[in-house]
Structures are given as C-alpha cells and as structure tokens.
Coordinates of C-alpha atoms in Angstrom, one line a residue:
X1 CA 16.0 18.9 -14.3
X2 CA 14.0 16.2 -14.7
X3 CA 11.0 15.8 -12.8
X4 CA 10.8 13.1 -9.8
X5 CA 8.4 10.2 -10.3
X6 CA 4.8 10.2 -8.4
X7 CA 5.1 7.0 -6.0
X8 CA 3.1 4.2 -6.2
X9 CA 2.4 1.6 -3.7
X10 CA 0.8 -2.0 -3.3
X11 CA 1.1 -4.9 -1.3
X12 CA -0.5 -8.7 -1.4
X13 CA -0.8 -11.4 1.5
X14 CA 1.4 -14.3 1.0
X15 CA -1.9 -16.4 1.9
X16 CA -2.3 -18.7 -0.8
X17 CA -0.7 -18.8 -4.4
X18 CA -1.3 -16.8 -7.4
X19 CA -3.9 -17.6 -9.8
X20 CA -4.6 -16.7 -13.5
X21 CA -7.2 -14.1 -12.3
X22 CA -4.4 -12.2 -10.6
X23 CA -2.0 -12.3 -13.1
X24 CA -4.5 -11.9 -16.3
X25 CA -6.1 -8.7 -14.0
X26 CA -3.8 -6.2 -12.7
X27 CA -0.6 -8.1 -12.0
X28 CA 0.4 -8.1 -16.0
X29 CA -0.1 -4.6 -15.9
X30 CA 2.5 -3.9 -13.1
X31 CA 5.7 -4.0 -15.2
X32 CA 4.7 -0.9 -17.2
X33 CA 4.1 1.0 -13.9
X34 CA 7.5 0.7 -12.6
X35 CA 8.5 2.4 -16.5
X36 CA 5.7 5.5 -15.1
X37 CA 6.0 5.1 -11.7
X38 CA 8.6 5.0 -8.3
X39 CA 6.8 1.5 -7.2
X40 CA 7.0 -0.2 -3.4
X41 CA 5.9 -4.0 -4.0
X42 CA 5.5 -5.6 -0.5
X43 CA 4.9 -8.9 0.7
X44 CA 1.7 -8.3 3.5
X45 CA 3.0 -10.9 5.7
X46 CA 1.4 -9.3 8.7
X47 CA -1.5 -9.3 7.7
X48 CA -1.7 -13.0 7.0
X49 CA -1.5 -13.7 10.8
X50 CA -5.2 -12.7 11.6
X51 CA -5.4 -15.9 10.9
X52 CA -3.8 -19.1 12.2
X53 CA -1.2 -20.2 9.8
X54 CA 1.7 -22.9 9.6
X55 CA 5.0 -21.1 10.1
X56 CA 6.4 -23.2 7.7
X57 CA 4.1 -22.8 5.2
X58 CA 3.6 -19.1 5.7
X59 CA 7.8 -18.9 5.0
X60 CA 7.4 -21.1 2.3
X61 CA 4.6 -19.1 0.5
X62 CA 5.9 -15.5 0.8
X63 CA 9.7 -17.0 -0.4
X64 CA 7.6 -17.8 -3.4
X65 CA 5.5 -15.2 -3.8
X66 CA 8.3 -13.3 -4.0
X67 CA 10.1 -15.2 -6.9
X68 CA 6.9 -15.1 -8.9
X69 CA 6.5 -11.3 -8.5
X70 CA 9.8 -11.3 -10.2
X71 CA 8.9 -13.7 -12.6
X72 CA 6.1 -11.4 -13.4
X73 CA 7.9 -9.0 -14.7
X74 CA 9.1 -7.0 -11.6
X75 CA 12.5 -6.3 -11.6
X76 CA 14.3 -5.7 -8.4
X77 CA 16.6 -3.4 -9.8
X78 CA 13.8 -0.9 -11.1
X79 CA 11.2 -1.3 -7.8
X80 CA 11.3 -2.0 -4.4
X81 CA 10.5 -5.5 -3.6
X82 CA 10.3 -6.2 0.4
X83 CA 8.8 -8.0 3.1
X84 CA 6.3 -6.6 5.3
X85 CA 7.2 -8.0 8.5
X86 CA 10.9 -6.5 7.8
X87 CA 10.1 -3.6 8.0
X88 CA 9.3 -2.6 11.4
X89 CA 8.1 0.6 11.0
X90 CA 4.8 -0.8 9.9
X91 CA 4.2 -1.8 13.3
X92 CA 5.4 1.2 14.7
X93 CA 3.2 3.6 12.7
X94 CA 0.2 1.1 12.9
X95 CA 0.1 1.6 17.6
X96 CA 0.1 5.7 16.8
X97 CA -2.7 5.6 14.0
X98 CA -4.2 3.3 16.3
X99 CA -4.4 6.0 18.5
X100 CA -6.5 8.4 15.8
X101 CA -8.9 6.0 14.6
X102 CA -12.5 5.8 16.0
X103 CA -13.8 2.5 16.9
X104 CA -17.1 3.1 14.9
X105 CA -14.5 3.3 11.4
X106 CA -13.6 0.4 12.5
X107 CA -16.9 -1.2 13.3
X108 CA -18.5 -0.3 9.9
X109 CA -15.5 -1.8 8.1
X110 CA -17.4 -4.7 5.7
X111 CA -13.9 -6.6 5.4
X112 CA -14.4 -7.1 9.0
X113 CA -17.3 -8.1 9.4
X114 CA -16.9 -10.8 6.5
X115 CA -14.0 -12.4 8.0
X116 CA -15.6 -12.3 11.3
X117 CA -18.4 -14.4 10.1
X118 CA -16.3 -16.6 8.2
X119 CA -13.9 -17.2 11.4
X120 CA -16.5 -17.2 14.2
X121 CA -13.7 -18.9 17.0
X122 CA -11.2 -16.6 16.3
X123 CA -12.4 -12.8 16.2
X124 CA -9.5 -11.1 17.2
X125 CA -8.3 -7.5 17.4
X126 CA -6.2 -7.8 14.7
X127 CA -9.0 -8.8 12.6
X128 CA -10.3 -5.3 14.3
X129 CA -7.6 -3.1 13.6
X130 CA -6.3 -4.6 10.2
X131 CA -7.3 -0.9 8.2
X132 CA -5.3 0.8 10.8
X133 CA -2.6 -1.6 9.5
X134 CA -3.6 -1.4 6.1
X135 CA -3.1 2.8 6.0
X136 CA 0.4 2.5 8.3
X137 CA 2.1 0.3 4.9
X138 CA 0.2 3.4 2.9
X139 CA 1.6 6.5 4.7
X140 CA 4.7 5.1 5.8
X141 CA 5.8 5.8 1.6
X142 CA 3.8 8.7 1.3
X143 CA 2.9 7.8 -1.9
X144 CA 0.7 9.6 -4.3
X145 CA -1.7 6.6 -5.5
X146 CA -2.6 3.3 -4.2
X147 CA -4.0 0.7 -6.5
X148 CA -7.8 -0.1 -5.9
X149 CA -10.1 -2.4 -6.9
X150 CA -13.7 -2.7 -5.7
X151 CA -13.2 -5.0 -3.1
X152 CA -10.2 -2.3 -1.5
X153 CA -11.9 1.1 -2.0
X154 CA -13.7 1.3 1.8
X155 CA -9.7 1.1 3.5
X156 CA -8.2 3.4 1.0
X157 CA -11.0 5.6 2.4
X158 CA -10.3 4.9 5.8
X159 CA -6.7 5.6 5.5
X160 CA -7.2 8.9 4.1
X161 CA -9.8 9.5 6.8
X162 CA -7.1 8.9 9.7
X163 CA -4.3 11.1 7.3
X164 CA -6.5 13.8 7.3
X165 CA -7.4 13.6 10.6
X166 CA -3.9 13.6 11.5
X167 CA -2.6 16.1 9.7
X168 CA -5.3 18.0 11.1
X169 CA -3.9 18.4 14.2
X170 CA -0.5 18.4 13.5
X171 CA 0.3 19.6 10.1
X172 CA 0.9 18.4 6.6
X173 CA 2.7 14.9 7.9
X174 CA 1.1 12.4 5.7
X175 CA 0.4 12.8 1.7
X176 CA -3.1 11.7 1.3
X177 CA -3.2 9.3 -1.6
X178 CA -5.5 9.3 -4.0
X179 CA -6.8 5.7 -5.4
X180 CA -5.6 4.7 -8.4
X181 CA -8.2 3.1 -10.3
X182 CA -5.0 0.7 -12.4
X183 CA -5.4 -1.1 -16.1
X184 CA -7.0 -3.9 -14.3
X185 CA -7.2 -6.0 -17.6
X186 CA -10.0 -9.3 -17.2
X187 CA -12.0 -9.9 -14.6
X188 CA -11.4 -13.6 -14.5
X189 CA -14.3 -15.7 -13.0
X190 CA -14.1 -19.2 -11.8
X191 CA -14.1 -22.2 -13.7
X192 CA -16.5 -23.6 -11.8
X193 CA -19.0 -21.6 -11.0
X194 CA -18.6 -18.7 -13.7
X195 CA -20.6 -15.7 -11.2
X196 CA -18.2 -15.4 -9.3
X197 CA -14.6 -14.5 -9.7
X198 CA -11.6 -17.0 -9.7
X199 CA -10.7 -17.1 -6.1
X200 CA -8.3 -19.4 -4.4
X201 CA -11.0 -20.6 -1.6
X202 CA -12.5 -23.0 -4.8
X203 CA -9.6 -24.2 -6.4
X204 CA -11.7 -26.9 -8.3
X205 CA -12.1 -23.3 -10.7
X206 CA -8.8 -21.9 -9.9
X207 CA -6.2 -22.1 -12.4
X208 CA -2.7 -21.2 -10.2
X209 CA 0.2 -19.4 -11.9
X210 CA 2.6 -23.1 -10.6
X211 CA 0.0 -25.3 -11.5
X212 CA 0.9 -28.4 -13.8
X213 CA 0.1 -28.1 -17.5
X214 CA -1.8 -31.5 -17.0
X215 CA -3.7 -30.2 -14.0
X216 CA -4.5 -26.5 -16.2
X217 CA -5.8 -28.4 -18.8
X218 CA -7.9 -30.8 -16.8
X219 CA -9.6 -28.1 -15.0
X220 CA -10.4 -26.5 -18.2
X221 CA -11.8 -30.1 -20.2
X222 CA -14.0 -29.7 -17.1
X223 CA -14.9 -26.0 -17.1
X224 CA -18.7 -25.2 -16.7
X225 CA -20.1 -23.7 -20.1
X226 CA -23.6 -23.0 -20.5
X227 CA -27.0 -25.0 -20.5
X228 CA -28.1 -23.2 -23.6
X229 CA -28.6 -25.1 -27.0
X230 CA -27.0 -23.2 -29.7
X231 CA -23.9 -24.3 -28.1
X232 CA -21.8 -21.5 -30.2
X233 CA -18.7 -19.5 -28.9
X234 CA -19.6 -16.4 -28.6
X235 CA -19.2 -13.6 -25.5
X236 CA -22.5 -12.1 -23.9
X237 CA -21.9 -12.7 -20.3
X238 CA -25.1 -12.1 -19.3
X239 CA -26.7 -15.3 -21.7
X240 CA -23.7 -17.3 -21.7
X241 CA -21.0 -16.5 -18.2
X242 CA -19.8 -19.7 -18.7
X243 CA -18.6 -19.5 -22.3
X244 CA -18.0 -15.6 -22.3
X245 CA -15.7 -16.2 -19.1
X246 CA -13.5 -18.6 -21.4
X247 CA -13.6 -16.1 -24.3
X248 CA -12.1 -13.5 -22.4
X249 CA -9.4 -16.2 -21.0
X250 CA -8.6 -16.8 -24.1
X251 CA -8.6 -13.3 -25.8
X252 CA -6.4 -12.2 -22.9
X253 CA -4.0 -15.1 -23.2
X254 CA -3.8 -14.7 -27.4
X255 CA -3.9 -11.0 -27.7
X256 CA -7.1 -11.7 -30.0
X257 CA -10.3 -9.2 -29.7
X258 CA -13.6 -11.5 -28.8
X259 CA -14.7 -11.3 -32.6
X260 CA -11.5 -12.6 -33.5
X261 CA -12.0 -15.9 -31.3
X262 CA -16.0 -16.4 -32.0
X263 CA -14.5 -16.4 -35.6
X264 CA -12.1 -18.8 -35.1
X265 CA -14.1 -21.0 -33.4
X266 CA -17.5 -20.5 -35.1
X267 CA -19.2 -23.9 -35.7
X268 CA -16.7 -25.6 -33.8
X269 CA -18.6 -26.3 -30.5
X270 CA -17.1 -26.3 -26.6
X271 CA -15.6 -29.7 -27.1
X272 CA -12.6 -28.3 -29.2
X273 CA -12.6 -25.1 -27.6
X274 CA -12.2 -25.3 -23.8
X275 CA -9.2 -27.7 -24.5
X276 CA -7.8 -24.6 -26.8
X277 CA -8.3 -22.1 -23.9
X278 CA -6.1 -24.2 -21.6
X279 CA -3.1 -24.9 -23.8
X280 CA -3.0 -21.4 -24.6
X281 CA -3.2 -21.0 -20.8
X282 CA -0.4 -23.2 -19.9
X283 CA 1.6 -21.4 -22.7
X284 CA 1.0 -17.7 -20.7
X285 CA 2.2 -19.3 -17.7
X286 CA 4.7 -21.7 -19.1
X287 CA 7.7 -19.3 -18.4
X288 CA 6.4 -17.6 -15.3
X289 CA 6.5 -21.4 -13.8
X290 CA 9.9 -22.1 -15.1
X291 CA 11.5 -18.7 -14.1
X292 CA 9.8 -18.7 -10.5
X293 CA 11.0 -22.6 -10.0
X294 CA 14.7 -21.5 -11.1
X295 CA 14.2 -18.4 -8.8
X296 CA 13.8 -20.8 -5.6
X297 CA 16.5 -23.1 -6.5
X298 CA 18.7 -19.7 -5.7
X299 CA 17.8 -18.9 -2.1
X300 CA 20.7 -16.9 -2.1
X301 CA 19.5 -14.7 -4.4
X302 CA 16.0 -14.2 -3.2
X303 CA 17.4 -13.4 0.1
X304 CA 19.8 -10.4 -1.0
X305 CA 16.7 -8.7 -3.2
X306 CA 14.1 -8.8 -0.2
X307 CA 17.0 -7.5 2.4
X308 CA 18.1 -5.1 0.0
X309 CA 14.2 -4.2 -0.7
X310 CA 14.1 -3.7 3.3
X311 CA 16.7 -1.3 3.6
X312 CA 15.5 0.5 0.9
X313 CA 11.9 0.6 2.4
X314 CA 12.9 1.4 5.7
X315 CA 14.9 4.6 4.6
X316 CA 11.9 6.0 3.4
X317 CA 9.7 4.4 6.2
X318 CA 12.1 5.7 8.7
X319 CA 12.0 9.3 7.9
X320 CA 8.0 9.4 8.0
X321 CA 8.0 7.4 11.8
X322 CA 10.9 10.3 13.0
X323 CA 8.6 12.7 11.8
X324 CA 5.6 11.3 13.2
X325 CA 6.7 10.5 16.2
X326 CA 8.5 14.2 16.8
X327 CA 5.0 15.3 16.4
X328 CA 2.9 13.2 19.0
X329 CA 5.7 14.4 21.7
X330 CA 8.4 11.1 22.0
X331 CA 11.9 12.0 22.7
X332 CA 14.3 11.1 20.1
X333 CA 16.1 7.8 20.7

C-alpha cells in the first residue's frame, strides 16, 4: 500500500501583485512540492482586511492572484487552490483559539507591533489577533509542515504554542507542524535600494510578475549598481550589493552559476549588462504574463477551480471544527 503524502500548507495575501522576488524565491519552487507533497494553496483574503482596502480592488487582486498561482506552475488538478474567506471554518476555528491564547503572545508579536507603527489611526484588534488567525488556516489542515521564512518563524511558533496548549487539555486534536524551512531559491533585493529586499511598498525597485516588458527593462537601465571604480561584474555582496543583486537575477533567470556570468560579461562594464539582466527577465516572466492574462479572460474557469478548491478545503476543515468543537462542550448542530 502506498504510503499517504505528509501535507503541506501555505497561504499569501491578495494585497498587492507578485513581484520577481516572490517568484525567483520560493514560489518557483512550489510546483515540485505538489510532486512530494499533499499541498493547500490559499488566498489570505482575510487577512488583507486589517487594513482598509477597495472592495473592488481587493476582488480584483485575489481573482488574479489566483490565475498567476496557476500560471506558476500550480495545477488545480494536483493541489488545492482556494479562497480564504470561503472557507468559513477559518473564522470559526480562529473565536475558539482566540479563546487559548494569552494576551502577552500576542503583545510580544513583532508583526504587530510593525504594522501598528506603520498604521498609527487604525490599530485594531484584528491587527491584535491576526496570529490567532494565522494558526486557525494552519490547524484547520493539520498539516505536517508550514513553509517559513525569516520574517514568518515567530507565528509558526505561536501557533504551535496554542496547538500544544490545546491539546493539552483536551487531547491529541491538532498536529503540531513543524516549519518547513523550503528551497527558497534567491533572495531578491530591490532595484533601488539593493539592502533591502524587493518589496512591493517601493515599486520604483520592484520588478512585478504583469509588468510591461518596456517598464521591466526601464527599471533595470535604471538599477542602482555600485560607487566603486573597477566597475567589473562580479558577485561579492558585501563590496558590490548593487551589482551582486543583478548577478544573482540573472544567474537565476539563465540557469548560469555566478562564475559563468562574471565570465560572460568580464570587461564588458554595467552599461551592457543591466540591459542583459532585464531582457532575460522579461523572457522568465514572458509566459507567466501571457498565461495569467488568458486565465482572466475565462472567469468562468477561475470560478469553478476556487469553488471546487473550497469544497475540497472545507471537507478537511470541517472534520477538524466538529472535532474541536465536540471537545470545548457545543452541541452538535
């Protein structure tokens, strides 16, 4: 008999769009899990709501999150693609938990107090209880690893702080995952200002997975490369962050080792290489564009996986509340 796939489960706020940093780090990678793995994929659209956002725009961004997932590489048929909010278990799971959580977790989360500093008139209890959230989409698969990176490891904590917990009082409920430290490939840095990663909040040095070729290329004539006066290709980020930052673009875009593209580019100078980097860029994401932009000319389509990704979800989902809910005391409905 064959033996059952460990489950695997991640999620992503329909906030913004996708940028090259996402899909050059660990959302490449995600095709091969679904080969190794049973995968969830959802769409954290409840999350997004701790801070104001346009209806219309929030629908509009998770519809094509979605189709860009599958233009990713994630095929419906082979994982479970779904909407947060669709699930309404999440929700469900999330007032119990909040229930066997301690304020001071809560207090010493740093995500919290980030956004609270960045959103001064609007420090809500969502904001608060966001982790609580955060370990309800976890549990509710029972899944046996949660992809971290750095930025993620304090909730995966949390979460198995209130599983334990839990389960302490009423019994092996909840699997406690374990984090799942995933091929996260490069660790893309802005185009602008090369110490700090590509992030959506400067797009000036964000290259998006939808953007126009023209605008990819622009932003990389324009990419800041180094002060230094050899001006020679080479990657040592610590000298050079500017110019390694682009090698590793472009290694990760060609498939080519970082000796294999100082070589190619030795004596050459930044004026022929940046402009390089991008088209091989726009050739990466070339038919990701064209496959999500076909993808929401088909509504249709969309709208049957991320029901059918729902119903699937919520079997699973449903089965961990009913247990969950037999234990804290509620009469079956």
């Amino acid at each position: 008999m064959m033996e059952a796939k460990k489950v695997m489960l991640s999620g992503i706020q329909p906030s913004g769009e996708l940028h090259l940093g996402n899909y050059l780090g660990p959302l490449r990678h995600w095709p091969s899990m679904i080969e190794e793995f049973d995968c969830y994929f959802f769409l954290a659209d409840l999350h997004t709501i701790t801070v104001r956002q346009d209806p219309a725009a929030l629908r509009r961004r998770t519809l094509s999150l979605l189709a860009s997932y599958i233009a990713c590489g994630l095929d419906p048929e082979k994982c479970v693609l779904f909407i947060q909010s669709h699930v309404p278990a999440h929700s469900q799971l999330t007032w119990v938990l909040n229930c066997y959580t301690m304020f001071g977790e809560l207090s010493r989360m740093t995500q919290f107090k980030d956004k609270s500093a960045r959103n001064a008139d609007n420090i809500n209890a969502g904001l608060f209880t966001y982790p609580v959230l955060m370990a309800s989409d976890i549990l509710l698969y029972q899944p046996d690893f949660v992809p971290v990176g750095e930025d993620q490891k304090q909730h995966v904590e949390i979460c198995r702080d209130i599983a334990n917990r839990f389960n302490g009082v009423y019994g092996d409920v909840f699997k406690v995952p374990e984090p799942y430290i995933a091929r996260v490939g490069a660790r893309i840095m802005s185009l602008s200002t090369p110490e700090s990663k590509m992030s959506k909040s400067q797009p000036e040095g964000c290259v998006f997975l939808l953007e126009k070729p023209e605008d990819i290329l622009r932003k990389f004539k324009r990419a800041v490369t180094d002060s230094d006066t050899e001006r020679c290709v080479r990657y040592a980020p610590a000298e050079k962050p500017g110019v390694s930052n682009l090698v590793q673009i472009y290694a990760a875009a060609t498939g080519k080792t970082y000796e294999d593209v100082e070589r190619e580019f030795d004596g050459q100078g930044y004026g022929k290489f940046k402009p390089a980097v991008g088209e091989a860029v726009v050739e990466v994401l070339r038919p990701i564009r064209e496959k999500t932009e076909q993808l929401l000319a088909d509504k249709a389509y969309l709208e049957q996986v991320y029901r059918a990704g729902a119903e699937r979800a919520s079997y699973l989902a449903g089965k961990t509340l009913r247990k969950v809910y037999k234990k804290v005391g509620f009469l079956p409905g």
